[in-house]
Amino acid sequence: MSVVDEGPPRVDRLLLHRVHPEEAFLRGAVATGPSSFEAVALLPAAHPHYRGHTGPSRDRDPLLLLECARQAETYAAHAFYGVDTDARFVLRTWSATFDPAAPAGAEVRLTGTTSGARRVGDRLRGMTYDLELRAGDDRLGAVRMDVDHPSAAAYRMLRRRKHPGGLPSSDDLAPTPGHPVDPARVGRLRATDTLLQDVATTDGTVTAVLRVPVENPSLFDHAQDHVPAMVLMEAARQVAALATAAWGGPAADRTVLTALTATFVDYAELGPPLVLVADRPPGDDPVRITFTQAGAVVATARITMTAPLSPRGRRTCPAPRS
């Protein structure tokens, strides 16, 4: 059975971990086997965050495709693999590649497969998800994510080791002090989408402090007790765009993210300053980004920013590497 053939029904936003209707992009999904599923997402024609770019990402933001893949994985975990609705989703790693030359369209079809299930008794507690994204016959990209699914009780116990007095909430967070980067420097139209502050550039590094955008409903759709992975990826893209321009490449409004990998070592906390350091790679290697907080590494990423080719010179989008 194909979700496309059946016509995509609307899905419960609770199963996408989304509160606001305008942030729910998945329109339907069906299981196609014990370890496979299909889903359909609808990209918005207008959106303050995902369309708020000065460059080619305004036509189809790669991080919007990543968010669609995240929503498909989250829905599948609940609907097809028995993950409780109050379980937490803890991202270990993810990787993705995107083809910027593929034609833009509204509907995205996602084909998912799963592997490496980790169980405690009869409960799924983690798995790897591979998703291929297409628009018609055109391949838009591919995403791989390795996710843990701890129970709500196990998650609270883990997090309270650092927060014995109770978990923090982004609803209570004060604005991050500092000097935000001009939105145009990172290819953005609005200050609410600018995530970097106190930027410093040398020959070999670009350093910035994360501005936690709690006022942005696309990045903080609901209250969080930590900085979500999608916020870290948007910040990584912005510092990679700055670094690409600083090291002689195109400016942010002429590049698009075409590949990323990230490993999440620890939770990015809401309180202490989180510092991003982009290192200059050799040759055409991806920009390397390290996230540190209170002197410890909480995540690492590699981001490739590319000046997109014309449709006539379209390139093939390779499969992601873990």
Coordinates of C-alpha atoms in Angstrom, one line a residue, residues 59-60 102-106 135:
D59 CA 13.3 28.1 -2.8
R60 CA 13.6 24.9 -0.8
A102 CA 16.5 19.1 -8.1
P103 CA 13.3 21.0 -9.2
A104 CA 11.4 22.7 -6.4
G105 CA 7.9 21.4 -5.6
A106 CA 5.4 21.4 -2.9
A135 CA 9.7 14.9 -5.6

